[in-house]
Amino acid sequence: MIRFILKRVLYLAPTLFIVAALVFLMMHLIPGDPALVILGQDATPQAVAELRRDLGLDRPLPAQFGMWFANVLRGDFGVSIHSKLPVAQSIMERFPVTLTLTTLAMLFSLVIAIPSGILAATHHNTGHDYLFMLFSILGVSIPGFWLGLIGLLIFSVHLGWFPATGYVSMSENFWQGLRYMVLPSVTLGFFMAAVVARMTRSSMLEVFRLEYVTHARAKGLSEWKVVTKHALKNAFGPTLTTIGIQYGLLLGGAVVTETVFSLPGLGKYLVVSIYMRDYPVVQGCILFIAVVNMLINLAVDILYGYFDPRIEYQ
């Protein structure tokens, strides 16, 4: 296991370099000049040229990338063009909001998805199964921003159950902070719930056809024991992979959700920085999210051994 983890960590280095290069290249392909955005359209060409020189934007792209990536390896993502604050500091201030949102969204989706998938599999081709299929189709079809706006309209404007916008840290006031996070987390986790539920259903149906499950039923075990002690653990491998992938995607989906609900998280910070052409912030945020995704995938690979002892780490 330790050998496998060390090997995977070593694989992260070239992956990180490729991701960093792609992020840097795509950012510089976006139309617009950061110096002109900062100074305004009425700025003189001389002032724009001086600011570009101060920001290092007049250097060749390979030189800019080399300096930036060398600093990244030291944990320095640069300084924001607009706020003049270290990008790493800004990320660490906003990431707890995004982490809280995505974690609550994941918990909501798992509480809904896994029981729904099991129920659909154990009642295959019945009314419960058809109802589940309807739910899963709606879950993958409804856009997140539309669901968020409808949730705001119903539960905030008309019913007044939850605040429309804003944020209170759950570490300061747990219940008040939870009220602010309910609608965003449900909006963000609805798609994941549908995807994970479908995978749980498919995996369970596949395991139900295996001989050892038939043998367990023939021994007279209750359906509850057959499902929980024999089928679920062996069927959870593909579901675990889906959970890991979807949790990584939640970090990207948080961009839309945080914008709709005005949450001061990493996603909204990224959107604002893109509009302002704040290259260091955008590059730092995207690279940070990519690293978190890679760590999530590593954690999923390690957990595989628990749910499926047949897996050998090499």
JSON list of C-alpha atoms in Angstrom, two decimals, residues 110-215:
[
{"chain": "A", "resi": 110, "resn": "LEU", "atom": "CA", "xyz": [-25.37, 10.22, -0.74]},
{"chain": "A", "resi": 111, "resn": "VAL", "atom": "CA", "xyz": [-28.22, 10.23, 1.77]},
{"chain": "A", "resi": 112, "resn": "ILE", "atom": "CA", "xyz": [-30.65, 10.36, -1.16]},
{"chain": "A", "resi": 113, "resn": "ALA", "atom": "CA", "xyz": [-28.76, 8.39, -3.78]},
{"chain": "A", "resi": 114, "resn": "ILE", "atom": "CA", "xyz": [-27.57, 5.19, -2.08]},
{"chain": "A", "resi": 115, "resn": "PRO", "atom": "CA", "xyz": [-30.91, 4.24, -0.43]},
{"chain": "A", "resi": 116, "resn": "SER", "atom": "CA", "xyz": [-32.73, 5.15, -3.67]},
{"chain": "A", "resi": 117, "resn": "GLY", "atom": "CA", "xyz": [-30.38, 3.02, -5.77]},
{"chain": "A", "resi": 118, "resn": "ILE", "atom": "CA", "xyz": [-30.70, 0.05, -3.39]},
{"chain": "A", "resi": 119, "resn": "LEU", "atom": "CA", "xyz": [-34.49, 0.39, -3.25]},
{"chain": "A", "resi": 120, "resn": "ALA", "atom": "CA", "xyz": [-34.71, 0.55, -7.05]},
{"chain": "A", "resi": 121, "resn": "ALA", "atom": "CA", "xyz": [-32.51, -2.53, -7.42]},
{"chain": "A", "resi": 122, "resn": "THR", "atom": "CA", "xyz": [-34.40, -4.60, -4.84]},
{"chain": "A", "resi": 123, "resn": "HIS", "atom": "CA", "xyz": [-37.72, -3.60, -6.49]},
{"chain": "A", "resi": 124, "resn": "HIS", "atom": "CA", "xyz": [-36.57, -3.97, -10.07]},
{"chain": "A", "resi": 125, "resn": "ASN", "atom": "CA", "xyz": [-39.25, -3.29, -12.72]},
{"chain": "A", "resi": 126, "resn": "THR", "atom": "CA", "xyz": [-41.81, -2.16, -10.15]},
{"chain": "A", "resi": 127, "resn": "GLY", "atom": "CA", "xyz": [-43.37, 1.19, -9.38]},
{"chain": "A", "resi": 128, "resn": "HIS", "atom": "CA", "xyz": [-40.50, 2.09, -7.04]},
{"chain": "A", "resi": 129, "resn": "ASP", "atom": "CA", "xyz": [-38.00, 1.43, -9.82]},
{"chain": "A", "resi": 130, "resn": "TYR", "atom": "CA", "xyz": [-39.93, 3.51, -12.36]},
{"chain": "A", "resi": 131, "resn": "LEU", "atom": "CA", "xyz": [-40.23, 6.38, -9.88]},
{"chain": "A", "resi": 132, "resn": "PHE", "atom": "CA", "xyz": [-36.50, 6.22, -9.30]},
{"chain": "A", "resi": 133, "resn": "MET", "atom": "CA", "xyz": [-35.80, 6.32, -13.04]},
{"chain": "A", "resi": 134, "resn": "LEU", "atom": "CA", "xyz": [-37.96, 9.45, -13.30]},
{"chain": "A", "resi": 135, "resn": "PHE", "atom": "CA", "xyz": [-36.00, 11.06, -10.47]},
{"chain": "A", "resi": 136, "resn": "SER", "atom": "CA", "xyz": [-32.66, 10.20, -12.05]},
{"chain": "A", "resi": 137, "resn": "ILE", "atom": "CA", "xyz": [-33.69, 11.56, -15.45]},
{"chain": "A", "resi": 138, "resn": "LEU", "atom": "CA", "xyz": [-34.82, 14.82, -13.86]},
{"chain": "A", "resi": 139, "resn": "GLY", "atom": "CA", "xyz": [-31.62, 15.00, -11.83]},
{"chain": "A", "resi": 140, "resn": "VAL", "atom": "CA", "xyz": [-29.30, 14.81, -14.82]},
{"chain": "A", "resi": 141, "resn": "SER", "atom": "CA", "xyz": [-31.51, 17.02, -17.01]},
{"chain": "A", "resi": 142, "resn": "ILE", "atom": "CA", "xyz": [-32.30, 20.06, -14.85]},
{"chain": "A", "resi": 143, "resn": "PRO", "atom": "CA", "xyz": [-29.61, 22.78, -15.06]},
{"chain": "A", "resi": 144, "resn": "GLY", "atom": "CA", "xyz": [-28.12, 23.70, -11.70]},
{"chain": "A", "resi": 145, "resn": "PHE", "atom": "CA", "xyz": [-28.56, 27.45, -12.12]},
{"chain": "A", "resi": 146, "resn": "TRP", "atom": "CA", "xyz": [-32.26, 27.01, -12.97]},
{"chain": "A", "resi": 147, "resn": "LEU", "atom": "CA", "xyz": [-32.81, 24.75, -9.98]},
{"chain": "A", "resi": 148, "resn": "GLY", "atom": "CA", "xyz": [-31.09, 27.29, -7.74]},
{"chain": "A", "resi": 149, "resn": "LEU", "atom": "CA", "xyz": [-33.22, 30.16, -8.98]},
{"chain": "A", "resi": 150, "resn": "ILE", "atom": "CA", "xyz": [-36.43, 28.15, -8.55]},
{"chain": "A", "resi": 151, "resn": "GLY", "atom": "CA", "xyz": [-35.33, 27.18, -5.04]},
{"chain": "A", "resi": 152, "resn": "LEU", "atom": "CA", "xyz": [-34.71, 30.84, -4.20]},
{"chain": "A", "resi": 153, "resn": "LEU", "atom": "CA", "xyz": [-38.09, 31.84, -5.59]},
{"chain": "A", "resi": 154, "resn": "ILE", "atom": "CA", "xyz": [-40.04, 29.18, -3.68]},
{"chain": "A", "resi": 155, "resn": "PHE", "atom": "CA", "xyz": [-38.21, 28.66, -0.39]},
{"chain": "A", "resi": 156, "resn": "SER", "atom": "CA", "xyz": [-36.73, 32.14, 0.12]},
{"chain": "A", "resi": 157, "resn": "VAL", "atom": "CA", "xyz": [-39.06, 34.64, -1.55]},
{"chain": "A", "resi": 158, "resn": "HIS", "atom": "CA", "xyz": [-42.47, 33.00, -1.09]},
{"chain": "A", "resi": 159, "resn": "LEU", "atom": "CA", "xyz": [-42.05, 30.72, 1.93]},
{"chain": "A", "resi": 160, "resn": "GLY", "atom": "CA", "xyz": [-39.20, 32.55, 3.66]},
{"chain": "A", "resi": 161, "resn": "TRP", "atom": "CA", "xyz": [-37.72, 29.34, 5.05]},
{"chain": "A", "resi": 162, "resn": "PHE", "atom": "CA", "xyz": [-34.13, 30.07, 4.05]},
{"chain": "A", "resi": 163, "resn": "PRO", "atom": "CA", "xyz": [-32.08, 33.22, 3.39]},
{"chain": "A", "resi": 164, "resn": "ALA", "atom": "CA", "xyz": [-31.85, 34.18, -0.26]},
{"chain": "A", "resi": 165, "resn": "THR", "atom": "CA", "xyz": [-28.20, 35.19, -0.31]},
{"chain": "A", "resi": 166, "resn": "GLY", "atom": "CA", "xyz": [-25.30, 35.71, 2.06]},
{"chain": "A", "resi": 167, "resn": "TYR", "atom": "CA", "xyz": [-23.11, 33.52, 4.20]},
{"chain": "A", "resi": 168, "resn": "VAL", "atom": "CA", "xyz": [-22.49, 32.81, 7.88]},
{"chain": "A", "resi": 169, "resn": "SER", "atom": "CA", "xyz": [-19.64, 30.51, 8.87]},
{"chain": "A", "resi": 170, "resn": "MET", "atom": "CA", "xyz": [-20.87, 27.29, 10.48]},
{"chain": "A", "resi": 171, "resn": "SER", "atom": "CA", "xyz": [-17.92, 27.46, 12.87]},
{"chain": "A", "resi": 172, "resn": "GLU", "atom": "CA", "xyz": [-19.27, 30.73, 14.27]},
{"chain": "A", "resi": 173, "resn": "ASN", "atom": "CA", "xyz": [-22.98, 29.86, 14.32]},
{"chain": "A", "resi": 174, "resn": "PHE", "atom": "CA", "xyz": [-23.70, 26.31, 13.22]},
{"chain": "A", "resi": 175, "resn": "TRP", "atom": "CA", "xyz": [-27.47, 26.43, 12.78]},
{"chain": "A", "resi": 176, "resn": "GLN", "atom": "CA", "xyz": [-27.54, 29.88, 11.23]},
{"chain": "A", "resi": 177, "resn": "GLY", "atom": "CA", "xyz": [-24.73, 28.91, 8.88]},
{"chain": "A", "resi": 178, "resn": "LEU", "atom": "CA", "xyz": [-26.57, 25.71, 7.99]},
{"chain": "A", "resi": 179, "resn": "ARG", "atom": "CA", "xyz": [-29.67, 27.71, 7.00]},
{"chain": "A", "resi": 180, "resn": "TYR", "atom": "CA", "xyz": [-27.57, 29.65, 4.52]},
{"chain": "A", "resi": 181, "resn": "MET", "atom": "CA", "xyz": [-26.09, 26.46, 3.06]},
{"chain": "A", "resi": 182, "resn": "VAL", "atom": "CA", "xyz": [-29.19, 24.28, 2.68]},
{"chain": "A", "resi": 183, "resn": "LEU", "atom": "CA", "xyz": [-30.42, 25.64, -0.65]},
{"chain": "A", "resi": 184, "resn": "PRO", "atom": "CA", "xyz": [-26.95, 25.89, -2.27]},
{"chain": "A", "resi": 185, "resn": "SER", "atom": "CA", "xyz": [-25.96, 22.38, -1.17]},
{"chain": "A", "resi": 186, "resn": "VAL", "atom": "CA", "xyz": [-29.23, 20.83, -2.37]},
{"chain": "A", "resi": 187, "resn": "THR", "atom": "CA", "xyz": [-28.90, 22.67, -5.69]},
{"chain": "A", "resi": 188, "resn": "LEU", "atom": "CA", "xyz": [-25.31, 21.53, -6.15]},
{"chain": "A", "resi": 189, "resn": "GLY", "atom": "CA", "xyz": [-25.86, 17.96, -4.99]},
{"chain": "A", "resi": 190, "resn": "PHE", "atom": "CA", "xyz": [-29.04, 17.20, -6.94]},
{"chain": "A", "resi": 191, "resn": "PHE", "atom": "CA", "xyz": [-27.17, 16.18, -10.10]},
{"chain": "A", "resi": 192, "resn": "MET", "atom": "CA", "xyz": [-24.68, 14.08, -8.14]},
{"chain": "A", "resi": 193, "resn": "ALA", "atom": "CA", "xyz": [-27.53, 12.32, -6.32]},
{"chain": "A", "resi": 194, "resn": "ALA", "atom": "CA", "xyz": [-29.07, 11.22, -9.62]},
{"chain": "A", "resi": 195, "resn": "VAL", "atom": "CA", "xyz": [-25.76, 9.98, -11.05]},
{"chain": "A", "resi": 196, "resn": "VAL", "atom": "CA", "xyz": [-24.69, 8.09, -7.92]},
{"chain": "A", "resi": 197, "resn": "ALA", "atom": "CA", "xyz": [-28.15, 6.56, -7.52]},
{"chain": "A", "resi": 198, "resn": "ARG", "atom": "CA", "xyz": [-28.10, 5.21, -11.07]},
{"chain": "A", "resi": 199, "resn": "MET", "atom": "CA", "xyz": [-24.65, 3.72, -10.56]},
{"chain": "A", "resi": 200, "resn": "THR", "atom": "CA", "xyz": [-25.72, 2.16, -7.23]},
{"chain": "A", "resi": 201, "resn": "ARG", "atom": "CA", "xyz": [-28.76, 0.61, -8.90]},
{"chain": "A", "resi": 202, "resn": "SER", "atom": "CA", "xyz": [-26.75, -0.77, -11.82]},
{"chain": "A", "resi": 203, "resn": "SER", "atom": "CA", "xyz": [-24.02, -2.20, -9.56]},
{"chain": "A", "resi": 204, "resn": "MET", "atom": "CA", "xyz": [-26.54, -3.81, -7.22]},
{"chain": "A", "resi": 205, "resn": "LEU", "atom": "CA", "xyz": [-28.45, -5.41, -10.08]},
{"chain": "A", "resi": 206, "resn": "GLU", "atom": "CA", "xyz": [-25.21, -6.85, -11.43]},
{"chain": "A", "resi": 207, "resn": "VAL", "atom": "CA", "xyz": [-24.23, -8.31, -8.05]},
{"chain": "A", "resi": 208, "resn": "PHE", "atom": "CA", "xyz": [-27.71, -9.72, -7.46]},
{"chain": "A", "resi": 209, "resn": "ARG", "atom": "CA", "xyz": [-27.17, -11.98, -10.48]},
{"chain": "A", "resi": 210, "resn": "LEU", "atom": "CA", "xyz": [-24.02, -13.58, -9.03]},
{"chain": "A", "resi": 211, "resn": "GLU", "atom": "CA", "xyz": [-24.05, -17.07, -7.57]},
{"chain": "A", "resi": 212, "resn": "TYR", "atom": "CA", "xyz": [-22.96, -16.18, -4.04]},
{"chain": "A", "resi": 213, "resn": "VAL", "atom": "CA", "xyz": [-25.99, -13.89, -3.62]},
{"chain": "A", "resi": 214, "resn": "THR", "atom": "CA", "xyz": [-28.27, -16.67, -4.85]},
{"chain": "A", "resi": 215, "resn": "HIS", "atom": "CA", "xyz": [-26.56, -19.03, -2.41]}
]
